[in-house]
CSV table of C-alpha atoms in Angstrom, one decimal:
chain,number,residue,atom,x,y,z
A,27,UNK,CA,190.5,98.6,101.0
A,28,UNK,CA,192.7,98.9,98.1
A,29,UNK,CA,191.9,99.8,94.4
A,30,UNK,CA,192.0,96.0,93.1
A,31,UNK,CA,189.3,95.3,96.0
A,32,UNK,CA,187.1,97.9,94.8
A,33,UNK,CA,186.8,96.7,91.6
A,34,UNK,CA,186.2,93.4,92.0
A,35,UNK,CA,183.6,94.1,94.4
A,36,UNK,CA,181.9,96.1,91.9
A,37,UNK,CA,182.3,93.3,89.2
A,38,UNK,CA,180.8,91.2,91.2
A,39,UNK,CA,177.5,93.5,91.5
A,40,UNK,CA,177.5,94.6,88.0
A,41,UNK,CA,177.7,90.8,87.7
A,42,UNK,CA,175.3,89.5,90.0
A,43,UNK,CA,172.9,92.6,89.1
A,44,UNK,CA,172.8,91.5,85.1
A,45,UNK,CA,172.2,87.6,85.9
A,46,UNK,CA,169.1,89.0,87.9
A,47,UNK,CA,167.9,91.0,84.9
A,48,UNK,CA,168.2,87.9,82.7
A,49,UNK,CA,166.5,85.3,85.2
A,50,UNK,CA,163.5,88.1,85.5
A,51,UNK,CA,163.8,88.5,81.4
A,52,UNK,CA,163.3,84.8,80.7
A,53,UNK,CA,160.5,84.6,83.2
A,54,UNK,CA,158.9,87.0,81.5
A,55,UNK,CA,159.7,85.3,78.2
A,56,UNK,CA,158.1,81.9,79.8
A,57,UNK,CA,155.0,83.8,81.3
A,58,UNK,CA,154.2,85.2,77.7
A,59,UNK,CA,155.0,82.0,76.0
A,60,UNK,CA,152.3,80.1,78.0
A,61,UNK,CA,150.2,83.4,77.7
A,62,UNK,CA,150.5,83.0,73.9
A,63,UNK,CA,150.5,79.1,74.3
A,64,UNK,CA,147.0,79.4,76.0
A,65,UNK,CA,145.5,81.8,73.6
A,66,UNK,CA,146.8,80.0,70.8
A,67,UNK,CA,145.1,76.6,71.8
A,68,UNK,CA,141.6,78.6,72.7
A,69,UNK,CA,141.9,80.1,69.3
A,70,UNK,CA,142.3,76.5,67.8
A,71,UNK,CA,139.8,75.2,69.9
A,72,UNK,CA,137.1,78.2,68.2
A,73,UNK,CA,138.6,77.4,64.7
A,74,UNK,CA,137.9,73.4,65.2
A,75,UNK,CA,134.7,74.2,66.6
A,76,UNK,CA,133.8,76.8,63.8
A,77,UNK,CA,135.5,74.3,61.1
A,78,UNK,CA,132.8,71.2,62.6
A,79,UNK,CA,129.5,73.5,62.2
A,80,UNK,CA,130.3,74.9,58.7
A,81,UNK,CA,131.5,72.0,57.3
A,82,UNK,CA,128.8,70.1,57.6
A,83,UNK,CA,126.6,72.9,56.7
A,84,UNK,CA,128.5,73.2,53.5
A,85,UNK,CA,128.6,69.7,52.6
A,86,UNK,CA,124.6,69.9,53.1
A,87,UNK,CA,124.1,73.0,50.9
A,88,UNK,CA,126.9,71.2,48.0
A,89,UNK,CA,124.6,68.2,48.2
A,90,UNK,CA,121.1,70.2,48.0
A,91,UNK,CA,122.6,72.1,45.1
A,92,UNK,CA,123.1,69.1,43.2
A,93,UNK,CA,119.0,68.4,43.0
A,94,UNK,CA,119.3,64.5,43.3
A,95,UNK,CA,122.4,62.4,44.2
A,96,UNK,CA,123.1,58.7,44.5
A,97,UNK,CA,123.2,57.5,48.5
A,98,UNK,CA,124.0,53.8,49.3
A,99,UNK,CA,122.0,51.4,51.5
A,100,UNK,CA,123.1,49.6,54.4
A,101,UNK,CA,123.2,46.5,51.7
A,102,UNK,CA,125.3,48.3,49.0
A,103,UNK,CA,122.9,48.9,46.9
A,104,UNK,CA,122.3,52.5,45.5
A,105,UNK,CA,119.2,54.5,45.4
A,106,UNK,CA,118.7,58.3,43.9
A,107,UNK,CA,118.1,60.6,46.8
A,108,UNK,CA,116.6,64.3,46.4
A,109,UNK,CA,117.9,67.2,48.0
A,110,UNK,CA,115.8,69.5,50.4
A,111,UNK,CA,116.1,72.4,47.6
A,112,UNK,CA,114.7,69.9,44.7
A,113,UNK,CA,112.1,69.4,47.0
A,114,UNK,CA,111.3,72.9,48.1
A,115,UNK,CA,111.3,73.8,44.4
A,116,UNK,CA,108.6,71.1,43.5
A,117,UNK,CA,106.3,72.0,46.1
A,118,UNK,CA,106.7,75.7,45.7
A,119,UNK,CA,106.2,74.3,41.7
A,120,UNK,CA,102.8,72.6,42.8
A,121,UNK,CA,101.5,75.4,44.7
A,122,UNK,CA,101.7,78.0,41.9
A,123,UNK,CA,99.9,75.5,40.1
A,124,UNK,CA,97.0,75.3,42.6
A,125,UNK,CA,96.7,79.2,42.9
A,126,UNK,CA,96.7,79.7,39.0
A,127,UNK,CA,93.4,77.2,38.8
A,128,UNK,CA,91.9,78.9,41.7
A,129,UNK,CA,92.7,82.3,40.6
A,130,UNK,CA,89.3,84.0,39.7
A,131,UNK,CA,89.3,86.1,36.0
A,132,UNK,CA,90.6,89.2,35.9
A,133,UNK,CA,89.2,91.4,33.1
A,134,UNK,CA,91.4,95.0,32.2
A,135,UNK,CA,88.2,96.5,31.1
A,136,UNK,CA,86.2,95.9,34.9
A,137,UNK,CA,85.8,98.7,37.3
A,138,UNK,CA,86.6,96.9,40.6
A,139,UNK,CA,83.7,97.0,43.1
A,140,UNK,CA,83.9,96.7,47.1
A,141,UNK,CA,84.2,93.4,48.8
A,142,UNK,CA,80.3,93.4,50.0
A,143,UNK,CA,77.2,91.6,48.3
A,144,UNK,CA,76.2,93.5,45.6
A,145,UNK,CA,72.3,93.1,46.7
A,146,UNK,CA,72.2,93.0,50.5
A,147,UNK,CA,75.4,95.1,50.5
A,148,UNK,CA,76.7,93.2,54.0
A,149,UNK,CA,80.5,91.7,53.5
A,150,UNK,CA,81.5,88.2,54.1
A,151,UNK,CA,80.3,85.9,56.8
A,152,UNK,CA,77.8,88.4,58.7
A,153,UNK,CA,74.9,87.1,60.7
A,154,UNK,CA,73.6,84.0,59.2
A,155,UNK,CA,75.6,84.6,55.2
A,156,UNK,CA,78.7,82.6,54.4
A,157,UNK,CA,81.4,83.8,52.0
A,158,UNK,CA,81.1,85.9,49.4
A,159,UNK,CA,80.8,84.3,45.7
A,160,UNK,CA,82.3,85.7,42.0
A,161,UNK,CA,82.9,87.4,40.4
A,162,UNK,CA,80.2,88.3,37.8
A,163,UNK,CA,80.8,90.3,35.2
A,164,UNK,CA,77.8,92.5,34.4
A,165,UNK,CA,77.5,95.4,31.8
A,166,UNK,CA,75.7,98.3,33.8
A,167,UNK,CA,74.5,101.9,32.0
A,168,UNK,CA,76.4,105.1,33.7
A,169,UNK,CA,73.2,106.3,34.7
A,170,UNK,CA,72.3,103.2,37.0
A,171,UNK,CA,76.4,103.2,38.8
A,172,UNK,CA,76.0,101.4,41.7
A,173,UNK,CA,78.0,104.2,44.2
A,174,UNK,CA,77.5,101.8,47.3
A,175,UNK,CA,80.0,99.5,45.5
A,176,UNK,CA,82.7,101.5,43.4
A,177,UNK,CA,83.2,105.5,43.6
A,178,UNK,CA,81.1,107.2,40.9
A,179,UNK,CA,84.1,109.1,39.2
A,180,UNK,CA,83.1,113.3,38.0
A,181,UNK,CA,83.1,112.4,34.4
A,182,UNK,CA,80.7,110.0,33.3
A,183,UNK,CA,78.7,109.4,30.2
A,184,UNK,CA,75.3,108.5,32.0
A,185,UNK,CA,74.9,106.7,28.4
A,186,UNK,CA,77.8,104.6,28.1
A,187,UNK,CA,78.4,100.9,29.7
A,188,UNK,CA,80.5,100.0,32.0
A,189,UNK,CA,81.3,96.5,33.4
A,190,UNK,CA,81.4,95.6,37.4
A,191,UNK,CA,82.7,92.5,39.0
A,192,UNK,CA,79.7,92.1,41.9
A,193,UNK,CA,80.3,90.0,44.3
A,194,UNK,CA,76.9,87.9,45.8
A,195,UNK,CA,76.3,85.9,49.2
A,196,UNK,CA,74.9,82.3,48.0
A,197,UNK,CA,71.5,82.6,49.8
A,198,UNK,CA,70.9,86.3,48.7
A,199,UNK,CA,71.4,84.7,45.1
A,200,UNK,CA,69.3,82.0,45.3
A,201,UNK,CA,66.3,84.1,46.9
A,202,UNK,CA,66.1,86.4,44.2
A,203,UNK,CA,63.6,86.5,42.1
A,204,UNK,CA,64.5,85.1,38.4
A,205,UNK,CA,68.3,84.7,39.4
A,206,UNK,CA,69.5,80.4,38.6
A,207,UNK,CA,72.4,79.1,38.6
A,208,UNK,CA,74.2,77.7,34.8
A,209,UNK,CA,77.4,76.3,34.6
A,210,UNK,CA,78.6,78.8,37.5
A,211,UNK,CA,77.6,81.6,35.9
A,212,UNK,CA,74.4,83.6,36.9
A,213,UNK,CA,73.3,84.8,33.2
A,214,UNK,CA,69.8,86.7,34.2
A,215,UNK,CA,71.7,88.7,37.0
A,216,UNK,CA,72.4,91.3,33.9
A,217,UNK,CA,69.1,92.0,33.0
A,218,UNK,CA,67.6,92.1,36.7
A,219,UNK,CA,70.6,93.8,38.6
A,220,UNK,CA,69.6,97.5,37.9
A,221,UNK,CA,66.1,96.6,38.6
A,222,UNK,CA,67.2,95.2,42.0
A,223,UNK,CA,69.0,98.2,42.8
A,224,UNK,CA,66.1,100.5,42.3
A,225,UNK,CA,64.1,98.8,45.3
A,226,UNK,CA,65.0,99.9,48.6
A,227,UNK,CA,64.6,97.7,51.3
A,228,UNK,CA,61.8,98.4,54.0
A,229,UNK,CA,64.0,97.0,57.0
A,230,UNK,CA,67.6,99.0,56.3
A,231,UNK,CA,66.4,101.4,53.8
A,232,UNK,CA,69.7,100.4,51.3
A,233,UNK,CA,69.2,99.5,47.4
A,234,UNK,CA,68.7,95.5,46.4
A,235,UNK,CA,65.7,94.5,48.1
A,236,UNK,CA,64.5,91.6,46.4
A,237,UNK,CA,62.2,89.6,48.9
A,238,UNK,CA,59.0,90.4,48.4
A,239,UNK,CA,56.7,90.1,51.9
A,240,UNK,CA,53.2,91.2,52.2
A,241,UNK,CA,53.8,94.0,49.8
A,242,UNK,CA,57.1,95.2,51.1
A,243,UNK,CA,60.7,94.3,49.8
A,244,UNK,CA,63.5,93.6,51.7
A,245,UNK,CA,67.3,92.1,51.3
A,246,UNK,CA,67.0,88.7,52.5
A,247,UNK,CA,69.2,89.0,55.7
A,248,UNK,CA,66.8,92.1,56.4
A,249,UNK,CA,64.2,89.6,56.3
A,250,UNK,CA,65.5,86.9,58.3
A,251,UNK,CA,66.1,89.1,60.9
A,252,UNK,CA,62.4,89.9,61.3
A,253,UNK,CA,61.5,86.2,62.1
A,254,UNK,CA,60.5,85.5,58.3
A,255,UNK,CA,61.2,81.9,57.1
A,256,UNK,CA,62.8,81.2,53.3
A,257,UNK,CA,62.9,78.3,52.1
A,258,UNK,CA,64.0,77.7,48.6
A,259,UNK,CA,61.9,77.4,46.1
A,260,UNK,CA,60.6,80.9,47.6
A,261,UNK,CA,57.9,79.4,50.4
A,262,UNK,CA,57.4,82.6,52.5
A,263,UNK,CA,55.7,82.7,56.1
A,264,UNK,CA,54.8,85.5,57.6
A,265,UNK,CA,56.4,86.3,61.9
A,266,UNK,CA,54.0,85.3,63.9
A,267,UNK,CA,53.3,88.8,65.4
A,268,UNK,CA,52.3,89.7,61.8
A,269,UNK,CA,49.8,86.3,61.6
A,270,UNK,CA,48.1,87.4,64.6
């Protein structure tokens, strides 16, 4: 084979070796071109799908932050429309409102006193006693500190006053002896609270009995317990094991 031979034979295969390198180069370039092609449209598929569930959310929020707008009928007419915030506002509004006339007084000068009856000394809704009334405000010596209902602190002036918030179960109100009822407020429970605490009760042994029965006091849960019937005004009966 002569020299011209030789090198067009290896023209040809320099030749025919480059046009494979471009075919396999641009099928490359295709197969990343639909690669990107693909991710492209799932990317723009997300963003439509993002763009539909925050623009409506937005357009909700722009209309809520105007308080009221104006929204048309079906017959062209216009009515004012409130947003969900106005009307969050106004009820939170309202609500405030309702807790402020039920809030009970508060008084800076009041040593604050355990939630229990400040007679029978039982909390709220025990045995046959409902919820908890108050509170009163009552002016009470240091020497008579009721430490059943508030810590007694180390320094006190047995002489000086000091003013509790007690806390009473209706019936255990209503059965003592001398205690009524004026305009919400129980003004002899002052005078008679101390005296109350100095009687122990002959069924628990704890301070404010103030049912008297056949010579022995008790708190009037105490005496419920025992089988006594109360009526109100005070109309006491004796258990019948006692009777017999």
């Amino acid at each position: 084979m002569t020299g011209a031979e030789n090198l067009k034979n290896s023209k040809r295969r320099t030749n025919s070796t480059g046009s494979g390198r471009q075919k396999n180069s641009s099928k490359r370039r295709k197969a990343v071109a639909v690669r990107h092609f693909d991710v492209d449209s799932e990317d723009e598929r997300v963003r439509q799908r993002l763009s539909a569930k925050f623009s409506v959310k937005h357009k909700k929020v722009s209309e809520d932050s105007q308080g009221c707008y104006l929204q048309r009928r079906s017959d062209g007419t216009f009515y004012v429309r409130n947003g969900e915030r106005h009307d969050t506002v106004v009820r939170r509004a309202e609500d405030a409102r309702i807790n402020r006339a039920n809030k009970t007084s508060e008084r800076s000068d009041c040593v604050p006193t355990r939630w229990k009856c400040a007679l029978c000394q039982q909390r709220s809704s025990r045995s046959i006693l409902g919820d908890l009334f108050g509170p009163y405000f009552v002016r009470v010596p240091g020497k008579h500190w009721p430490s059943f209902l508030a810590k007694k602190p180390p320094h006190l002036s047995a002489e000086s006053e000091y003013v509790f918030d007690l806390w009473l179960h209706g019936m255990c109100a209503l059965t003592a002896p001398d205690i009524h009822m004026c305009d919400n407020q129980l003004p002899a429970l002052e005078r008679k609270v101390v005296s109350f605490w100095k009687q122990h009760c002959a069924v628990c042994s704890k301070e404010g009995a103030t049912i008297e029965m056949k010579g022995k006091l008790m708190h009037f849960p105490c005496a419920f317990s025992k089988g006594y019937k109360l009526d109100i005004p005070m109309e006491q009966m004796s258990p019948e094991s006692e009777e017999s």
